[in-house]
């Protein structure tokens, strides 16, 4: 059983943990003999994470990986003995680039887009959340994505908003290494709009995206239904 297939099976377990009541996390996982053999001989899975994707995943001031994904990975680790090793010191764009090259096993918190599906294999979505289009307070004309045609939109590089907006060639993208930098660009009028995932931002329009886990398609053959 190859490493990538086992990682995807672990992703499936994570989906189950999100989908059932809390008491179910104490029940035994019914691994096959081959799966247990793999887990015992391959105890470490490397991860690339977004250090600022609060509350889903983030690196705190002490350098500790925390958030919803971190909590559930800890549960899976307790049930399987797998160690999830976060590659330290990376921005999200850098973590994404390494996953694209196959230098990192998995991204535990990532949005699905058509463009990304050409490069990655995804677990089943375990959460849907709203992204927003943030504008300056004076902007009242935005009712949908199509209204951004011809405008400059600030996005975090390698984010799912970046990937999603590649399908709209008439939107001019201005790329930044963090969500905060993209917001600052909008605030200072360097960009017209900034799609991002901050629900408390003032003027906003929402877009719905699934969150899931993924790994590079080139690493091995895997089941699609994981």
PDB file of C-alpha atoms in Angstrom:
ATOM      1  CA  UNK A   1       0.000   0.000   0.000  1.00  0.00           C
ATOM      2  CA  UNK A   2       1.612   3.296  -1.047  1.00  0.00           C
ATOM      3  CA  UNK A   3       2.117   6.345   1.118  1.00  0.00           C
ATOM      4  CA  UNK A   4      -0.300   8.608  -0.728  1.00  0.00           C
ATOM      5  CA  UNK A   5      -3.154   6.103  -0.574  1.00  0.00           C
ATOM      6  CA  UNK A   6      -2.704   5.730   3.172  1.00  0.00           C
ATOM      7  CA  UNK A   7      -2.678   9.512   3.625  1.00  0.00           C
ATOM      8  CA  UNK A   8      -5.948   9.734   1.705  1.00  0.00           C
ATOM      9  CA  UNK A   9      -7.454   7.021   3.892  1.00  0.00           C
ATOM     10  CA  UNK A  10      -6.462   9.073   6.911  1.00  0.00           C
ATOM     11  CA  UNK A  11      -8.188  12.042   5.278  1.00  0.00           C
ATOM     12  CA  UNK A  12     -11.331   9.922   5.004  1.00  0.00           C
ATOM     13  CA  UNK A  13     -11.149   9.190   8.721  1.00  0.00           C
ATOM     14  CA  UNK A  14     -10.972  12.929   9.335  1.00  0.00           C
ATOM     15  CA  UNK A  15     -14.141  13.397   7.300  1.00  0.00           C
ATOM     16  CA  UNK A  16     -15.865  10.819   9.489  1.00  0.00           C
ATOM     17  CA  UNK A  17     -14.720  12.574  12.623  1.00  0.00           C
ATOM     18  CA  UNK A  18     -16.264  15.813  11.410  1.00  0.00           C
ATOM     19  CA  UNK A  19     -19.493  14.054  10.443  1.00  0.00           C
ATOM     20  CA  UNK A  20     -20.428  12.112  13.576  1.00  0.00           C
ATOM     21  CA  UNK A  21     -21.201  13.058  17.201  1.00  0.00           C
ATOM     22  CA  UNK A  22     -18.265  13.637  19.519  1.00  0.00           C
ATOM     23  CA  UNK A  23     -18.650  10.332  21.372  1.00  0.00           C
ATOM     24  CA  UNK A  24     -17.813   8.461  18.130  1.00  0.00           C
ATOM     25  CA  UNK A  25     -14.175   9.583  18.271  1.00  0.00           C
ATOM     26  CA  UNK A  26     -13.561   7.007  21.016  1.00  0.00           C
ATOM     27  CA  UNK A  27     -14.672   4.052  18.876  1.00  0.00           C
ATOM     28  CA  UNK A  28     -12.139   1.738  17.212  1.00  0.00           C
ATOM     29  CA  UNK A  29     -11.142   2.419  13.603  1.00  0.00           C
ATOM     30  CA  UNK A  30     -11.553  -0.668  11.421  1.00  0.00           C
ATOM     31  CA  UNK A  31      -8.234  -0.604   9.527  1.00  0.00           C
ATOM     32  CA  UNK A  32      -7.362  -3.524   7.273  1.00  0.00           C
ATOM     33  CA  UNK A  33      -4.257  -5.606   7.942  1.00  0.00           C
ATOM     34  CA  UNK A  34      -2.434  -3.949   5.030  1.00  0.00           C
ATOM     35  CA  UNK A  35      -3.337  -0.477   6.268  1.00  0.00           C
ATOM     36  CA  UNK A  36      -2.033  -1.209   9.744  1.00  0.00           C
ATOM     37  CA  UNK A  37       1.156  -2.612   8.231  1.00  0.00           C
ATOM     38  CA  UNK A  38       1.639   0.601   6.299  1.00  0.00           C
ATOM     39  CA  UNK A  39       0.921   2.816   9.297  1.00  0.00           C
ATOM     40  CA  UNK A  40       3.444   0.912  11.378  1.00  0.00           C
ATOM     41  CA  UNK A  41       6.202   1.230   8.765  1.00  0.00           C
ATOM     42  CA  UNK A  42       5.441   4.811   7.661  1.00  0.00           C
ATOM     43  CA  UNK A  43       4.683   6.708  10.844  1.00  0.00           C
ATOM     44  CA  UNK A  44       5.252  10.298   9.638  1.00  0.00           C
ATOM     45  CA  UNK A  45       3.199  12.403   7.189  1.00  0.00           C
ATOM     46  CA  UNK A  46       4.596  15.821   6.251  1.00  0.00           C
ATOM     47  CA  UNK A  47       2.182  18.747   6.098  1.00  0.00           C
ATOM     48  CA  UNK A  48       2.139  22.199   4.562  1.00  0.00           C
ATOM     49  CA  UNK A  49      -0.075  24.647   6.437  1.00  0.00           C
ATOM     50  CA  UNK A  50      -1.318  28.213   6.277  1.00  0.00           C
ATOM     51  CA  UNK A  51       0.164  30.009   9.324  1.00  0.00           C
ATOM     52  CA  UNK A  52      -2.638  32.613   9.369  1.00  0.00           C
ATOM     53  CA  UNK A  53      -5.870  30.794   8.436  1.00  0.00           C
ATOM     54  CA  UNK A  54      -7.623  31.409  11.778  1.00  0.00           C
ATOM     55  CA  UNK A  55      -9.588  29.534  13.129  1.00  0.00           C
ATOM     56  CA  UNK A  56      -9.117  26.635  10.690  1.00  0.00           C
ATOM     57  CA  UNK A  57      -5.341  26.385  11.024  1.00  0.00           C
ATOM     58  CA  UNK A  58      -2.614  28.738  12.165  1.00  0.00           C
ATOM     59  CA  UNK A  59       0.768  28.997  13.872  1.00  0.00           C
ATOM     60  CA  UNK A  60       0.499  30.731  17.252  1.00  0.00           C
ATOM     61  CA  UNK A  61       2.978  33.159  18.800  1.00  0.00           C
ATOM     62  CA  UNK A  62       4.894  30.247  20.328  1.00  0.00           C
ATOM     63  CA  UNK A  63       5.302  28.557  16.946  1.00  0.00           C
ATOM     64  CA  UNK A  64       2.705  25.854  17.683  1.00  0.00           C
ATOM     65  CA  UNK A  65       0.333  24.569  14.986  1.00  0.00           C
ATOM     66  CA  UNK A  66      -3.246  25.125  16.160  1.00  0.00           C
ATOM     67  CA  UNK A  67      -6.809  25.388  14.892  1.00  0.00           C
ATOM     68  CA  UNK A  68      -9.619  23.063  13.837  1.00  0.00           C
ATOM     69  CA  UNK A  69      -7.377  21.029  11.510  1.00  0.00           C
ATOM     70  CA  UNK A  70      -4.681  20.685  14.178  1.00  0.00           C
ATOM     71  CA  UNK A  71      -7.205  19.422  16.752  1.00  0.00           C
ATOM     72  CA  UNK A  72      -8.576  16.749  14.451  1.00  0.00           C
ATOM     73  CA  UNK A  73      -5.155  15.683  13.232  1.00  0.00           C
ATOM     74  CA  UNK A  74      -4.252  15.147  16.888  1.00  0.00           C
ATOM     75  CA  UNK A  75      -7.291  12.868  17.278  1.00  0.00           C
ATOM     76  CA  UNK A  76      -6.264  10.874  14.218  1.00  0.00           C
ATOM     77  CA  UNK A  77      -2.712  10.668  15.528  1.00  0.00           C
ATOM     78  CA  UNK A  78      -3.993   9.243  18.813  1.00  0.00           C
ATOM     79  CA  UNK A  79      -6.058   6.606  17.005  1.00  0.00           C
ATOM     80  CA  UNK A  80      -3.449   5.561  14.430  1.00  0.00           C
ATOM     81  CA  UNK A  81      -0.010   6.371  15.834  1.00  0.00           C
ATOM     82  CA  UNK A  82       0.735   8.530  12.772  1.00  0.00           C
ATOM     83  CA  UNK A  83       2.781  11.676  13.418  1.00  0.00           C
ATOM     84  CA  UNK A  84       1.797  14.708  11.349  1.00  0.00           C
ATOM     85  CA  UNK A  85       4.930  16.773  10.833  1.00  0.00           C
ATOM     86  CA  UNK A  86       4.278  20.433  10.003  1.00  0.00           C
ATOM     87  CA  UNK A  87       6.965  21.894   7.760  1.00  0.00           C
ATOM     88  CA  UNK A  88       7.957  25.003   9.689  1.00  0.00           C
ATOM     89  CA  UNK A  89       8.719  28.541   8.607  1.00  0.00           C
ATOM     90  CA  UNK A  90       6.612  28.606   5.443  1.00  0.00           C
ATOM     91  CA  UNK A  91       4.083  31.105   4.192  1.00  0.00           C
ATOM     92  CA  UNK A  92       0.987  29.609   2.585  1.00  0.00           C
ATOM     93  CA  UNK A  93       2.263  30.346  -0.961  1.00  0.00           C
ATOM     94  CA  UNK A  94       5.514  28.533  -0.128  1.00  0.00           C
ATOM     95  CA  UNK A  95       3.691  25.536   1.407  1.00  0.00           C
ATOM     96  CA  UNK A  96       1.450  25.314  -1.647  1.00  0.00           C
ATOM     97  CA  UNK A  97       4.418  25.428  -4.027  1.00  0.00           C
ATOM     98  CA  UNK A  98       6.115  22.557  -2.170  1.00  0.00           C
ATOM     99  CA  UNK A  99       2.914  20.487  -2.305  1.00  0.00           C
ATOM    100  CA  UNK A 100       2.682  21.156  -6.041  1.00  0.00           C
ATOM    101  CA  UNK A 101       6.212  19.748  -6.428  1.00  0.00           C
ATOM    102  CA  UNK A 102       5.398  16.713  -4.263  1.00  0.00           C
ATOM    103  CA  UNK A 103       7.921  17.753  -1.595  1.00  0.00           C
ATOM    104  CA  UNK A 104       5.170  17.797   1.069  1.00  0.00           C
ATOM    105  CA  UNK A 105       2.784  14.858   1.571  1.00  0.00           C
ATOM    106  CA  UNK A 106      -0.454  16.726   2.240  1.00  0.00           C
ATOM    107  CA  UNK A 107      -2.230  20.050   2.753  1.00  0.00           C
ATOM    108  CA  UNK A 108      -4.724  19.538   5.603  1.00  0.00           C
ATOM    109  CA  UNK A 109      -6.862  22.637   5.017  1.00  0.00           C
ATOM    110  CA  UNK A 110      -7.524  23.674   1.424  1.00  0.00           C
ATOM    111  CA  UNK A 111     -10.413  24.834  -0.742  1.00  0.00           C
ATOM    112  CA  UNK A 112     -11.389  22.890  -3.865  1.00  0.00           C
ATOM    113  CA  UNK A 113     -11.313  24.615  -7.245  1.00  0.00           C
ATOM    114  CA  UNK A 114     -11.359  23.294 -10.804  1.00  0.00           C
ATOM    115  CA  UNK A 115      -7.823  24.548 -11.404  1.00  0.00           C
ATOM    116  CA  UNK A 116      -6.496  22.791  -8.289  1.00  0.00           C
ATOM    117  CA  UNK A 117      -8.248  19.541  -9.211  1.00  0.00           C
ATOM    118  CA  UNK A 118      -5.839  19.207 -12.144  1.00  0.00           C
ATOM    119  CA  UNK A 119      -2.922  18.942  -9.711  1.00  0.00           C
ATOM    120  CA  UNK A 120      -4.259  17.483  -6.470  1.00  0.00           C
ATOM    121  CA  UNK A 121      -6.380  14.613  -5.188  1.00  0.00           C
ATOM    122  CA  UNK A 122      -8.901  15.701  -2.564  1.00  0.00           C
ATOM    123  CA  UNK A 123     -10.654  14.029   0.319  1.00  0.00           C
ATOM    124  CA  UNK A 124     -14.413  14.493   0.569  1.00  0.00           C
ATOM    125  CA  UNK A 125     -15.296  18.045   1.715  1.00  0.00           C
ATOM    126  CA  UNK A 126     -15.810  18.234   5.448  1.00  0.00           C
ATOM    127  CA  UNK A 127     -16.809  21.873   5.805  1.00  0.00           C
ATOM    128  CA  UNK A 128     -18.351  24.632   3.677  1.00  0.00           C
ATOM    129  CA  UNK A 129     -17.655  28.241   4.482  1.00  0.00           C
ATOM    130  CA  UNK A 130     -18.325  31.668   3.045  1.00  0.00           C
ATOM    131  CA  UNK A 131     -15.673  33.757   1.400  1.00  0.00           C
ATOM    132  CA  UNK A 132     -16.332  37.448   0.949  1.00  0.00           C
ATOM    133  CA  UNK A 133     -15.563  40.212  -1.511  1.00  0.00           C
ATOM    134  CA  UNK A 134     -14.315  43.140   0.532  1.00  0.00           C
ATOM    135  CA  UNK A 135     -14.637  46.660  -0.892  1.00  0.00           C
ATOM    136  CA  UNK A 136     -14.155  50.173   0.327  1.00  0.00           C
ATOM    137  CA  UNK A 137     -17.165  51.646   2.140  1.00  0.00           C
ATOM    138  CA  UNK A 138     -18.007  53.873  -0.826  1.00  0.00           C
ATOM    139  CA  UNK A 139     -18.480  50.928  -3.215  1.00  0.00           C
ATOM    140  CA  UNK A 140     -22.147  49.992  -3.801  1.00  0.00           C
ATOM    141  CA  UNK A 141     -22.150  48.514  -7.313  1.00  0.00           C
ATOM    142  CA  UNK A 142     -20.916  44.957  -6.643  1.00  0.00           C
ATOM    143  CA  UNK A 143     -23.644  42.304  -6.797  1.00  0.00           C
ATOM    144  CA  UNK A 144     -21.609  39.349  -8.085  1.00  0.00           C
ATOM    145  CA  UNK A 145     -18.304  38.109  -9.469  1.00  0.00           C
ATOM    146  CA  UNK A 146     -19.131  39.333 -12.957  1.00  0.00           C
ATOM    147  CA  UNK A 147     -19.090  42.935 -11.663  1.00  0.00           C
ATOM    148  CA  UNK A 148     -15.344  42.596 -11.065  1.00  0.00           C
ATOM    149  CA  UNK A 149     -14.545  42.349 -14.795  1.00  0.00           C
ATOM    150  CA  UNK A 150     -11.989  44.975 -15.772  1.00  0.00           C
ATOM    151  CA  UNK A 151     -11.081  45.711 -12.148  1.00  0.00           C
ATOM    152  CA  UNK A 152      -7.912  44.976 -10.189  1.00  0.00           C
ATOM    153  CA  UNK A 153      -8.565  42.437  -7.433  1.00  0.00           C
ATOM    154  CA  UNK A 154      -6.116  41.801  -4.592  1.00  0.00           C
ATOM    155  CA  UNK A 155      -5.741  38.151  -3.549  1.00  0.00           C
ATOM    156  CA  UNK A 156      -3.344  35.996  -1.555  1.00  0.00           C
ATOM    157  CA  UNK A 157      -1.040  34.129  -3.926  1.00  0.00           C
ATOM    158  CA  UNK A 158      -1.825  30.395  -4.221  1.00  0.00           C
ATOM    159  CA  UNK A 159      -5.031  30.814  -2.222  1.00  0.00           C
ATOM    160  CA  UNK A 160      -8.270  29.248  -3.426  1.00  0.00           C
ATOM    161  CA  UNK A 161      -9.562  32.721  -4.332  1.00  0.00           C
ATOM    162  CA  UNK A 162      -6.513  33.085  -6.582  1.00  0.00           C
ATOM    163  CA  UNK A 163      -7.210  29.689  -8.157  1.00  0.00           C
ATOM    164  CA  UNK A 164     -10.944  30.379  -8.507  1.00  0.00           C
ATOM    165  CA  UNK A 165     -10.443  33.770 -10.160  1.00  0.00           C
ATOM    166  CA  UNK A 166      -8.158  32.298 -12.833  1.00  0.00           C
ATOM    167  CA  UNK A 167     -11.399  31.247 -14.532  1.00  0.00           C
ATOM    168  CA  UNK A 168     -12.262  34.927 -15.024  1.00  0.00           C
ATOM    169  CA  UNK A 169      -9.732  36.292 -17.548  1.00  0.00           C
ATOM    170  CA  UNK A 170     -11.263  39.791 -17.527  1.00  0.00           C
ATOM    171  CA  UNK A 171     -10.431  40.275 -13.840  1.00  0.00           C
ATOM    172  CA  UNK A 172      -6.953  41.700 -13.204  1.00  0.00           C
ATOM    173  CA  UNK A 173      -5.281  39.939 -10.281  1.00  0.00           C
ATOM    174  CA  UNK A 174      -2.816  41.615  -7.929  1.00  0.00           C
ATOM    175  CA  UNK A 175      -1.046  38.927  -5.855  1.00  0.00           C
ATOM    176  CA  UNK A 176       0.114  39.237  -2.247  1.00  0.00           C
ATOM    177  CA  UNK A 177       1.777  36.829   0.194  1.00  0.00           C
ATOM    178  CA  UNK A 178      -0.874  37.301   2.899  1.00  0.00           C
ATOM    179  CA  UNK A 179      -4.532  38.160   3.321  1.00  0.00           C
ATOM    180  CA  UNK A 180      -3.527  41.160   5.435  1.00  0.00           C
ATOM    181  CA  UNK A 181      -1.440  42.567   2.592  1.00  0.00           C
ATOM    182  CA  UNK A 182      -4.353  42.132   0.173  1.00  0.00           C
ATOM    183  CA  UNK A 183      -6.683  43.959   2.586  1.00  0.00           C
ATOM    184  CA  UNK A 184      -4.194  46.777   2.951  1.00  0.00           C
ATOM    185  CA  UNK A 185      -4.081  47.125  -0.822  1.00  0.00           C
ATOM    186  CA  UNK A 186      -7.845  47.615  -0.911  1.00  0.00           C
ATOM    187  CA  UNK A 187      -7.765  50.020   2.026  1.00  0.00           C
ATOM    188  CA  UNK A 188      -5.108  52.151   0.353  1.00  0.00           C
ATOM    189  CA  UNK A 189      -6.768  51.930  -3.105  1.00  0.00           C
ATOM    190  CA  UNK A 190      -3.956  49.877  -4.658  1.00  0.00           C
ATOM    191  CA  UNK A 191      -6.607  47.355  -5.720  1.00  0.00           C
ATOM    192  CA  UNK A 192     -10.322  47.667  -6.348  1.00  0.00           C
ATOM    193  CA  UNK A 193     -11.583  44.527  -4.576  1.00  0.00           C
ATOM    194  CA  UNK A 194     -10.235  41.773  -2.337  1.00  0.00           C
ATOM    195  CA  UNK A 195     -11.932  38.339  -2.157  1.00  0.00           C
ATOM    196  CA  UNK A 196     -10.998  36.777   1.160  1.00  0.00           C
ATOM    197  CA  UNK A 197     -12.303  34.779   4.101  1.00  0.00           C
ATOM    198  CA  UNK A 198     -12.973  37.378   6.804  1.00  0.00           C
ATOM    199  CA  UNK A 199     -16.661  37.400   7.665  1.00  0.00           C
ATOM    200  CA  UNK A 200     -16.516  40.460   9.935  1.00  0.00           C
ATOM    201  CA  UNK A 201     -15.179  42.780   7.227  1.00  0.00           C
ATOM    202  CA  UNK A 202     -17.616  45.680   6.603  1.00  0.00           C
ATOM    203  CA  UNK A 203     -18.944  45.794   3.021  1.00  0.00           C
ATOM    204  CA  UNK A 204     -18.896  42.285   1.563  1.00  0.00           C
ATOM    205  CA  UNK A 205     -20.477  39.835  -0.881  1.00  0.00           C
ATOM    206  CA  UNK A 206     -20.227  36.114  -0.125  1.00  0.00           C
ATOM    207  CA  UNK A 207     -18.989  33.097  -2.103  1.00  0.00           C
ATOM    208  CA  UNK A 208     -19.327  29.508  -0.834  1.00  0.00           C
ATOM    209  CA  UNK A 209     -16.383  27.064  -0.978  1.00  0.00           C
ATOM    210  CA  UNK A 210     -15.738  23.556   0.393  1.00  0.00           C
ATOM    211  CA  UNK A 211     -12.757  22.845   2.631  1.00  0.00           C
ATOM    212  CA  UNK A 212     -10.933  19.537   2.277  1.00  0.00           C
ATOM    213  CA  UNK A 213      -7.499  17.875   2.381  1.00  0.00           C
ATOM    214  CA  UNK A 214      -5.322  17.135  -0.613  1.00  0.00           C
ATOM    215  CA  UNK A 215      -2.076  15.717  -1.969  1.00  0.00           C
ATOM    216  CA  UNK A 216      -0.247  15.951  -5.298  1.00  0.00           C
ATOM    217  CA  UNK A 217      -1.613  13.700  -8.084  1.00  0.00           C
ATOM    218  CA  UNK A 218       1.876  12.826  -9.324  1.00  0.00           C
ATOM    219  CA  UNK A 219       2.955  11.029  -6.156  1.00  0.00           C
ATOM    220  CA  UNK A 220       1.099   7.740  -6.765  1.00  0.00           C
ATOM    221  CA  UNK A 221      -2.115   6.054  -7.883  1.00  0.00           C
ATOM    222  CA  UNK A 222      -4.911   6.496  -5.364  1.00  0.00           C
ATOM    223  CA  UNK A 223      -8.604   5.892  -5.026  1.00  0.00           C
ATOM    224  CA  UNK A 224     -10.750   8.788  -6.164  1.00  0.00           C
ATOM    225  CA  UNK A 225     -13.467   8.042  -3.632  1.00  0.00           C
ATOM    226  CA  UNK A 226     -11.645   8.749  -0.417  1.00  0.00           C
TER     227      UNK A 226
END
